Amino acid sequence: MLEFLIYDLKVAVLVAVFYMFYRLLLSRETFHSVNRMVLLFTAIASFVLPLCVITIHHTVVVEAAPAASIDFGEMMAVVEEPRMPFWQMAAFAAFFIGMVVTLAYTLISVLRVCLLIHRSEKHPQQDGTVVCVANGDVSPFSWMRYIVLSRSDYEVQNASILAHERGHIRRRHSLDLILVDTLTSLQWFNPAMWMLRQDLRAIHEYEADAAVLSQGINMRQYQYLLIQKAVSHCGYSVANGISHSTLKNRINMMLHKNSSRASLLKLLALVPIVGVALALQAETVNEYVFTEKTQNPPQKIVKKGKANKQVKIGNKTIEVKAKQKAKQDEKPATIESTRIVISETPSEHEPLLILDGKVATREQVKALNQDEIGDMNVLKPGDEDLLRAYGKHYNADTSNGIVFIRTKAHIEEKATSKERSVVVVVKAKKPQTLEEAATQGDIAIGAIDYDKPEKPFDVVEQMPELPDSTSKQ
């Protein structure tokens, strides 16, 4: 809902800018057909341009730290769906109510016109129009191919009135009104949209007046007719009537000298307006290439008795003996480079993304600037117990590994925090007491720091059994 409201506000800004362009440069010109097309084009363009997003792709290469040096302090945060603020719900409700009311007014007007035409006395004409004679005091108007007259106007058979309404029908002005009224329902809060709608109706009358005068009808007699009809009101928002628009403006437009063709050059001002609108919609999408240094074997998060350690579990203390001598055939660790690319198109095998301790989407990661990134670490598939443990905590698929990303701001914030908690990971290669495993060097022990996880978290599937008090020490 918030995205739609933001979109509608962008439309409102464009409508205001385009209408200001029309009022300042074109409203006094006499090429009415061009002005009509400009108003229709700008109204539609205002709704289309915010949807036109130019995407610029930028590749960012970032070198991540080795996986063995991952700081797990930021990784155990529970992701919760944010609740919509009250002001957003209230704003959308107000917009929806206004839209419904505006649409309902338009639909009621259409139904009233259709009902009046249905009940009227119809007289088909040779040019395809239909003259509808209605009972009562009805101001002349036209809608689609129908010309609605009161019985008194029909009996007079005034050629000026018929020529005026036929001018509306030939130029299909009714379709313009239906389109603009529909768009106005989505911009009911925007004064510029209502003024655009009013100016479009005025242009319809200018075109119909020009059609009357082009048939050789006396201008002064026609202007006198307009004065007579000015006291009446059509009453239908979707219909074109001879009494619509401001009488003074219509008479002035008839007396106004035709604009020169050079005035059409003003239309070129639309080009920079459209260009700026598209430029403001452009966005840069970062494609991150992560270069990671890992030791062989990779992802050795848990060390296996390389140093003397004492681990306290409950009220028991287990001492781990360090290995006295390394194996002769053991090869030194090697460094390899791994490249992980977050591409534009999602794939089936992508690692889980953790940004500042929270599960992140591809879009959130791509939106980061390179200068914002503090460090990146990668946990590749290999240690299934650890991956499965994190998968349970995040309630996500970690079978393809995990990419941990921290921003500089987050690192600085965590550096000042003194609250840390420790979870001990204990694994034994075969069933035996922990003391026996420790003396034989078959136990793997490691301590992982978390930033106060919001729920209890067990690293191993089954906790180890502790020797009872009667066991042989």
Tab-separated table of N, CA and C in Angstrom, residues 131-256:
chain	number	residue	atom	x	y	z
A	131	VAL	N	-30.907	12.627	-32.721
A	131	VAL	CA	-31.439	13.725	-31.927
A	131	VAL	C	-32.463	13.153	-30.953
A	132	CYS	N	-32.254	13.386	-29.680
A	132	CYS	CA	-33.138	12.870	-28.633
A	132	CYS	C	-33.904	14.048	-28.027
A	133	VAL	N	-35.213	14.002	-28.120
A	133	VAL	CA	-36.057	15.064	-27.601
A	133	VAL	C	-36.556	14.645	-26.223
A	134	ALA	N	-36.148	15.421	-25.216
A	134	ALA	CA	-36.500	15.089	-23.833
A	134	ALA	C	-37.552	16.060	-23.326
A	135	ASN	N	-38.403	15.577	-22.465
A	135	ASN	CA	-39.415	16.426	-21.840
A	135	ASN	C	-38.785	17.221	-20.698
A	136	GLY	N	-39.313	18.397	-20.464
A	136	GLY	CA	-38.806	19.235	-19.379
A	136	GLY	C	-37.774	20.229	-19.877
A	137	ASP	N	-37.222	20.959	-18.918
A	137	ASP	CA	-36.242	22.010	-19.219
A	137	ASP	C	-34.840	21.396	-19.233
A	138	VAL	N	-34.343	21.070	-20.410
A	138	VAL	CA	-33.037	20.430	-20.564
A	138	VAL	C	-32.163	21.316	-21.438
A	139	SER	N	-30.985	21.640	-20.945
A	139	SER	CA	-30.047	22.405	-21.755
A	139	SER	C	-29.447	21.492	-22.822
A	140	PRO	N	-29.250	21.961	-24.034
A	140	PRO	CA	-28.707	21.107	-25.104
A	140	PRO	C	-27.332	20.551	-24.729
A	141	PHE	N	-27.141	19.257	-25.002
A	141	PHE	CA	-25.827	18.644	-24.795
A	141	PHE	C	-25.715	17.428	-25.709
A	142	SER	N	-24.518	16.929	-25.826
A	142	SER	CA	-24.258	15.748	-26.658
A	142	SER	C	-23.455	14.737	-25.857
A	143	TRP	N	-23.662	13.464	-26.161
A	143	TRP	CA	-22.899	12.388	-25.539
A	143	TRP	C	-22.801	11.236	-26.534
A	144	MET	N	-21.588	10.824	-26.811
A	144	MET	CA	-21.332	9.834	-27.859
A	144	MET	C	-21.961	10.335	-29.178
A	145	ARG	N	-22.915	9.611	-29.738
A	145	ARG	CA	-23.519	10.047	-31.002
A	145	ARG	C	-24.927	10.624	-30.821
A	146	TYR	N	-25.275	10.943	-29.578
A	146	TYR	CA	-26.613	11.440	-29.278
A	146	TYR	C	-26.572	12.945	-28.981
A	147	ILE	N	-27.535	13.672	-29.570
A	147	ILE	CA	-27.747	15.088	-29.280
A	147	ILE	C	-29.057	15.214	-28.526
A	148	VAL	N	-28.984	15.706	-27.293
A	148	VAL	CA	-30.170	15.795	-26.434
A	148	VAL	C	-30.647	17.248	-26.430
A	149	LEU	N	-31.923	17.442	-26.809
A	149	LEU	CA	-32.542	18.772	-26.851
A	149	LEU	C	-33.859	18.745	-26.089
A	150	SER	N	-34.222	19.892	-25.569
A	150	SER	CA	-35.568	20.017	-25.014
A	150	SER	C	-36.554	20.115	-26.180
A	151	ARG	N	-37.820	19.915	-25.920
A	151	ARG	CA	-38.809	19.955	-27.005
A	151	ARG	C	-38.889	21.354	-27.621
A	152	SER	N	-38.734	22.382	-26.807
A	152	SER	CA	-38.782	23.742	-27.352
A	152	SER	C	-37.603	24.012	-28.284
A	153	ASP	N	-36.408	23.557	-27.927
A	153	ASP	CA	-35.237	23.747	-28.799
A	153	ASP	C	-35.376	22.931	-30.079
A	154	TYR	N	-35.970	21.733	-29.987
A	154	TYR	CA	-36.129	20.897	-31.174
A	154	TYR	C	-37.113	21.532	-32.156
A	155	GLU	N	-38.182	22.123	-31.640
A	155	GLU	CA	-39.185	22.747	-32.515
A	155	GLU	C	-38.623	23.984	-33.212
A	156	VAL	N	-37.701	24.697	-32.531
A	156	VAL	CA	-37.093	25.872	-33.162
A	156	VAL	C	-36.139	25.462	-34.281
A	157	GLN	N	-35.492	24.301	-34.135
A	157	GLN	CA	-34.531	23.796	-35.112
A	157	GLN	C	-33.426	24.823	-35.385
A	158	ASN	N	-32.791	25.244	-34.301
A	158	ASN	CA	-31.710	26.224	-34.425
A	158	ASN	C	-30.461	25.530	-34.989
A	159	ALA	N	-30.021	26.014	-36.156
A	159	ALA	CA	-28.876	25.393	-36.825
A	159	ALA	C	-27.589	25.538	-36.014
A	160	SER	N	-27.440	26.622	-35.274
A	160	SER	CA	-26.221	26.843	-34.485
A	160	SER	C	-26.067	25.795	-33.395
A	161	ILE	N	-27.172	25.476	-32.727
A	161	ILE	CA	-27.118	24.471	-31.656
A	161	ILE	C	-26.731	23.106	-32.216
A	162	LEU	N	-27.379	22.707	-33.324
A	162	LEU	CA	-27.080	21.401	-33.916
A	162	LEU	C	-25.640	21.342	-34.418
A	163	ALA	N	-25.171	22.441	-35.031
A	163	ALA	CA	-23.788	22.459	-35.511
A	163	ALA	C	-22.792	22.357	-34.353
A	164	HIS	N	-23.099	23.009	-33.266
A	164	HIS	CA	-22.230	22.969	-32.089
A	164	HIS	C	-22.131	21.548	-31.533
A	165	GLU	N	-23.263	20.902	-31.345
A	165	GLU	CA	-23.246	19.554	-30.763
A	165	GLU	C	-22.659	18.538	-31.733
A	166	ARG	N	-22.877	18.703	-33.034
A	166	ARG	CA	-22.241	17.812	-34.014
A	166	ARG	C	-20.714	17.977	-33.991
A	167	GLY	N	-20.257	19.198	-33.697
A	167	GLY	CA	-18.808	19.401	-33.558
A	167	GLY	C	-18.230	18.585	-32.423
A	168	HIS	N	-18.936	18.484	-31.316
A	168	HIS	CA	-18.487	17.631	-30.201
A	168	HIS	C	-18.454	16.161	-30.611
A	169	ILE	N	-19.503	15.728	-31.321
A	169	ILE	CA	-19.600	14.308	-31.672
A	169	ILE	C	-18.509	13.919	-32.648
A	170	ARG	N	-18.242	14.737	-33.679
A	170	ARG	CA	-17.239	14.393	-34.681
A	170	ARG	C	-15.846	14.277	-34.049
A	171	ARG	N	-15.570	15.044	-33.047
A	171	ARG	CA	-14.237	15.006	-32.406
A	171	ARG	C	-14.186	14.056	-31.209
A	172	ARG	N	-15.262	13.323	-30.982
A	172	ARG	CA	-15.306	12.296	-29.927
A	172	ARG	C	-14.882	12.864	-28.558
A	173	HIS	N	-15.420	13.988	-28.212
A	173	HIS	CA	-15.105	14.620	-26.933
A	173	HIS	C	-15.595	13.809	-25.742
A	174	SER	N	-16.619	13.017	-25.933
A	174	SER	CA	-17.143	12.212	-24.812
A	174	SER	C	-16.100	11.217	-24.311
A	175	LEU	N	-15.298	10.664	-25.228
A	175	LEU	CA	-14.251	9.723	-24.817
A	175	LEU	C	-13.195	10.431	-23.984
A	176	ASP	N	-12.878	11.671	-24.356
A	176	ASP	CA	-11.916	12.445	-23.548
A	176	ASP	C	-12.401	12.598	-22.112
A	177	LEU	N	-13.688	12.924	-21.973
A	177	LEU	CA	-14.223	13.163	-20.631
A	177	LEU	C	-14.225	11.896	-19.782
A	178	ILE	N	-14.560	10.760	-20.398
A	178	ILE	CA	-14.558	9.501	-19.647
A	178	ILE	C	-13.147	9.174	-19.181
A	179	LEU	N	-12.144	9.352	-20.069
A	179	LEU	CA	-10.756	9.067	-19.703
A	179	LEU	C	-10.286	9.978	-18.571
A	180	VAL	N	-10.480	11.275	-18.726
A	180	VAL	CA	-9.981	12.226	-17.732
A	180	VAL	C	-10.721	12.071	-16.402
A	181	ASP	N	-12.027	11.789	-16.448
A	181	ASP	CA	-12.757	11.575	-15.184
A	181	ASP	C	-12.245	10.345	-14.450
A	182	THR	N	-11.872	9.315	-15.192
A	182	THR	CA	-11.310	8.111	-14.554
A	182	THR	C	-9.967	8.424	-13.907
A	183	LEU	N	-9.119	9.154	-14.627
A	183	LEU	CA	-7.819	9.522	-14.053
A	183	LEU	C	-7.989	10.458	-12.862
A	184	THR	N	-8.997	11.315	-12.931
A	184	THR	CA	-9.241	12.245	-11.818
A	184	THR	C	-9.619	11.494	-10.546
A	185	SER	N	-10.284	10.354	-10.683
A	185	SER	CA	-10.636	9.580	-9.489
A	185	SER	C	-9.397	9.090	-8.748
A	186	LEU	N	-8.279	8.893	-9.472
A	186	LEU	CA	-7.022	8.485	-8.830
A	186	LEU	C	-6.223	9.678	-8.339
A	187	GLN	N	-6.613	10.881	-8.760
A	187	GLN	CA	-5.930	12.107	-8.342
A	187	GLN	C	-6.932	13.105	-7.763
A	188	TRP	N	-7.930	12.612	-7.070
A	188	TRP	CA	-8.994	13.484	-6.562
A	188	TRP	C	-8.479	14.529	-5.575
A	189	PHE	N	-7.351	14.283	-4.956
A	189	PHE	CA	-6.783	15.212	-3.983
A	189	PHE	C	-5.892	16.270	-4.631
A	190	ASN	N	-5.679	16.177	-5.940
A	190	ASN	CA	-4.720	17.036	-6.640
A	190	ASN	C	-5.448	18.184	-7.345
A	191	PRO	N	-5.314	19.423	-6.901
A	191	PRO	CA	-5.999	20.540	-7.577
A	191	PRO	C	-5.599	20.688	-9.035
A	192	ALA	N	-4.338	20.378	-9.364
A	192	ALA	CA	-3.889	20.513	-10.750
A	192	ALA	C	-4.683	19.598	-11.681
A	193	MET	N	-5.086	18.412	-11.203
A	193	MET	CA	-5.851	17.491	-12.041
A	193	MET	C	-7.241	18.045	-12.326
A	194	TRP	N	-7.858	18.658	-11.336
A	194	TRP	CA	-9.188	19.235	-11.554
A	194	TRP	C	-9.116	20.441	-12.505
A	195	MET	N	-8.053	21.235	-12.393
A	195	MET	CA	-7.899	22.362	-13.309
A	195	MET	C	-7.617	21.889	-14.734
A	196	LEU	N	-6.834	20.822	-14.869
A	196	LEU	CA	-6.596	20.240	-16.198
A	196	LEU	C	-7.904	19.770	-16.812
A	197	ARG	N	-8.719	19.113	-15.997
A	197	ARG	CA	-10.028	18.634	-16.481
A	197	ARG	C	-10.897	19.801	-16.941
A	198	GLN	N	-10.902	20.886	-16.193
A	198	GLN	CA	-11.713	22.049	-16.554
A	198	GLN	C	-11.210	22.696	-17.844
A	199	ASP	N	-9.897	22.802	-17.999
A	199	ASP	CA	-9.348	23.392	-19.222
A	199	ASP	C	-9.611	22.516	-20.440
A	200	LEU	N	-9.614	21.209	-20.261
A	200	LEU	CA	-9.922	20.318	-21.378
A	200	LEU	C	-11.360	20.522	-21.856
A	201	ARG	N	-12.279	20.677	-20.937
A	201	ARG	CA	-13.669	20.937	-21.318
A	201	ARG	C	-13.788	22.281	-22.044
A	202	ALA	N	-13.000	23.272	-21.610
A	202	ALA	CA	-13.017	24.567	-22.303
A	202	ALA	C	-12.520	24.426	-23.738
A	203	ILE	N	-11.467	23.607	-23.916
A	203	ILE	CA	-10.947	23.386	-25.271
A	203	ILE	C	-11.998	22.697	-26.127
A	204	HIS	N	-12.763	21.780	-25.560
A	204	HIS	CA	-13.859	21.147	-26.312
A	204	HIS	C	-14.836	22.201	-26.832
A	205	GLU	N	-15.158	23.166	-25.992
A	205	GLU	CA	-16.092	24.210	-26.417
A	205	GLU	C	-15.470	25.117	-27.477
A	206	TYR	N	-14.173	25.409	-27.354
A	206	TYR	CA	-13.513	26.215	-28.380
A	206	TYR	C	-13.570	25.515	-29.736
A	207	GLU	N	-13.341	24.196	-29.735
A	207	GLU	CA	-13.376	23.448	-30.987
A	207	GLU	C	-14.785	23.420	-31.575
A	208	ALA	N	-15.785	23.218	-30.710
A	208	ALA	CA	-17.167	23.196	-31.201
A	208	ALA	C	-17.589	24.582	-31.705
A	209	ASP	N	-17.167	25.647	-31.025
A	209	ASP	CA	-17.479	27.005	-31.494
A	209	ASP	C	-16.845	27.258	-32.860
A	210	ALA	N	-15.591	26.799	-33.023
A	210	ALA	CA	-14.919	26.971	-34.315
A	210	ALA	C	-15.649	26.202	-35.412
A	211	ALA	N	-16.209	25.020	-35.071
A	211	ALA	CA	-16.957	24.247	-36.071
A	211	ALA	C	-18.220	24.990	-36.502
A	212	VAL	N	-18.866	25.700	-35.582
A	212	VAL	CA	-20.073	26.462	-35.918
A	212	VAL	C	-19.719	27.617	-36.853
A	213	LEU	N	-18.693	28.366	-36.510
A	213	LEU	CA	-18.319	29.531	-37.323
A	213	LEU	C	-17.778	29.118	-38.687
A	214	SER	N	-17.210	27.929	-38.787
A	214	SER	CA	-16.696	27.476	-40.077
A	214	SER	C	-17.820	27.199	-41.089
A	215	GLN	N	-19.052	27.056	-40.618
A	215	GLN	CA	-20.195	26.816	-41.513
A	215	GLN	C	-20.851	28.121	-41.971
A	216	GLY	N	-20.230	29.249	-41.671
A	216	GLY	CA	-20.731	30.531	-42.150
A	216	GLY	C	-21.796	31.154	-41.279
A	217	ILE	N	-22.022	30.649	-40.100
A	217	ILE	CA	-23.019	31.221	-39.199
A	217	ILE	C	-22.489	32.538	-38.656
A	218	ASN	N	-23.348	33.529	-38.558
A	218	ASN	CA	-22.967	34.854	-38.103
A	218	ASN	C	-22.442	34.794	-36.675
A	219	MET	N	-21.259	35.405	-36.460
A	219	MET	CA	-20.606	35.328	-35.154
A	219	MET	C	-21.420	36.032	-34.078
A	220	ARG	N	-21.934	37.202	-34.374
A	220	ARG	CA	-22.658	37.955	-33.359
A	220	ARG	C	-23.958	37.247	-32.957
A	221	GLN	N	-24.665	36.702	-33.950
A	221	GLN	CA	-25.881	35.965	-33.620
A	221	GLN	C	-25.559	34.734	-32.763
A	222	TYR	N	-24.463	34.098	-33.094
A	222	TYR	CA	-24.066	32.914	-32.314
A	222	TYR	C	-23.664	33.319	-30.894
A	223	GLN	N	-22.938	34.403	-30.749
A	223	GLN	CA	-22.570	34.869	-29.416
A	223	GLN	C	-23.802	35.249	-28.597
A	224	TYR	N	-24.812	35.852	-29.251
A	224	TYR	CA	-26.060	36.181	-28.567
A	224	TYR	C	-26.760	34.912	-28.094
A	225	LEU	N	-26.689	33.836	-28.914
A	225	LEU	CA	-27.263	32.547	-28.516
A	225	LEU	C	-26.548	31.996	-27.279
A	226	LEU	N	-25.230	32.139	-27.238
A	226	LEU	CA	-24.466	31.659	-26.081
A	226	LEU	C	-24.869	32.407	-24.813
A	227	ILE	N	-25.126	33.710	-24.968
A	227	ILE	CA	-25.551	34.493	-23.800
A	227	ILE	C	-26.907	34.010	-23.300
A	228	GLN	N	-27.795	33.678	-24.239
A	228	GLN	CA	-29.112	33.173	-23.836
A	228	GLN	C	-29.001	31.837	-23.103
A	229	LYS	N	-28.133	30.976	-23.594
A	229	LYS	CA	-28.004	29.638	-23.000
A	229	LYS	C	-27.110	29.628	-21.765
A	230	ALA	N	-26.424	30.712	-21.482
A	230	ALA	CA	-25.485	30.727	-20.356
A	230	ALA	C	-26.189	30.571	-19.022
A	231	VAL	N	-27.462	30.947	-18.945
A	231	VAL	CA	-28.179	30.854	-17.671
A	231	VAL	C	-28.569	29.422	-17.342
A	232	SER	N	-28.569	28.546	-18.343
A	232	SER	CA	-28.930	27.144	-18.109
A	232	SER	C	-27.679	26.338	-17.815
A	233	HIS	N	-27.898	25.150	-17.277
A	233	HIS	CA	-26.771	24.300	-16.901
A	233	HIS	C	-27.076	22.873	-17.314
A	234	CYS	N	-26.049	22.234	-17.910
A	234	CYS	CA	-26.251	20.864	-18.406
A	234	CYS	C	-26.491	19.880	-17.265
A	235	GLY	N	-25.638	19.906	-16.254
A	235	GLY	CA	-25.836	19.045	-15.084
A	235	GLY	C	-25.270	17.651	-15.206
A	236	TYR	N	-24.566	17.333	-16.296
A	236	TYR	CA	-24.000	15.999	-16.498
A	236	TYR	C	-22.494	16.154	-16.716
A	237	SER	N	-21.694	15.590	-15.835
A	237	SER	CA	-20.244	15.803	-15.891
A	237	SER	C	-19.600	15.114	-17.085
A	238	VAL	N	-20.224	14.065	-17.620
A	238	VAL	CA	-19.611	13.326	-18.727
A	238	VAL	C	-20.125	13.785	-20.082
A	239	ALA	N	-20.972	14.805	-20.132
A	239	ALA	CA	-21.568	15.278	-21.386
A	239	ALA	C	-21.028	16.649	-21.744
A	240	ASN	N	-21.030	16.960	-23.052
A	240	ASN	CA	-20.628	18.275	-23.551
A	240	ASN	C	-21.872	19.083	-23.882
A	241	GLY	N	-21.981	20.284	-23.309
A	241	GLY	CA	-23.154	21.116	-23.565
A	241	GLY	C	-22.764	22.493	-24.043
A	242	ILE	N	-23.688	23.138	-24.739
A	242	ILE	CA	-23.411	24.459	-25.292
A	242	ILE	C	-23.220	25.503	-24.200
A	243	SER	N	-23.741	25.235	-22.997
A	243	SER	CA	-23.619	26.198	-21.900
A	243	SER	C	-22.396	25.961	-21.034
A	244	HIS	N	-21.583	24.944	-21.375
A	244	HIS	CA	-20.380	24.659	-20.596
A	244	HIS	C	-19.333	25.735	-20.804
A	245	SER	N	-18.384	25.820	-19.889
A	245	SER	CA	-17.228	26.707	-19.942
A	245	SER	C	-17.623	28.151	-19.692
A	246	THR	N	-16.598	28.986	-19.519
A	246	THR	CA	-16.806	30.397	-19.223
A	246	THR	C	-17.143	31.146	-20.499
A	247	LEU	N	-18.262	31.863	-20.487
A	247	LEU	CA	-18.735	32.558	-21.690
A	247	LEU	C	-17.730	33.613	-22.150
A	248	LYS	N	-17.161	34.368	-21.210
A	248	LYS	CA	-16.219	35.421	-21.577
A	248	LYS	C	-15.017	34.855	-22.318
A	249	ASN	N	-14.475	33.751	-21.822
A	249	ASN	CA	-13.315	33.146	-22.484
A	249	ASN	C	-13.658	32.657	-23.884
A	250	ARG	N	-14.844	32.109	-24.059
A	250	ARG	CA	-15.239	31.608	-25.381
A	250	ARG	C	-15.384	32.745	-26.377
A	251	ILE	N	-15.976	33.840	-25.959
A	251	ILE	CA	-16.129	34.986	-26.868
A	251	ILE	C	-14.771	35.589	-27.197
A	252	ASN	N	-13.900	35.706	-26.201
A	252	ASN	CA	-12.559	36.236	-26.454
A	252	ASN	C	-11.774	35.347	-27.409
A	253	MET	N	-11.942	34.027	-27.272
A	253	MET	CA	-11.226	33.114	-28.158
A	253	MET	C	-11.712	33.234	-29.593
A	254	MET	N	-13.020	33.507	-29.790
A	254	MET	CA	-13.533	33.710	-31.151
A	254	MET	C	-12.928	34.965	-31.787
A	255	LEU	N	-12.714	36.006	-30.974
A	255	LEU	CA	-12.178	37.263	-31.482
A	255	LEU	C	-10.658	37.261	-31.560
A	256	HIS	N	-10.042	36.290	-30.955
A	256	HIS	CA	-8.574	36.240	-30.893
A	256	HIS	C	-8.000	35.886	-32.258
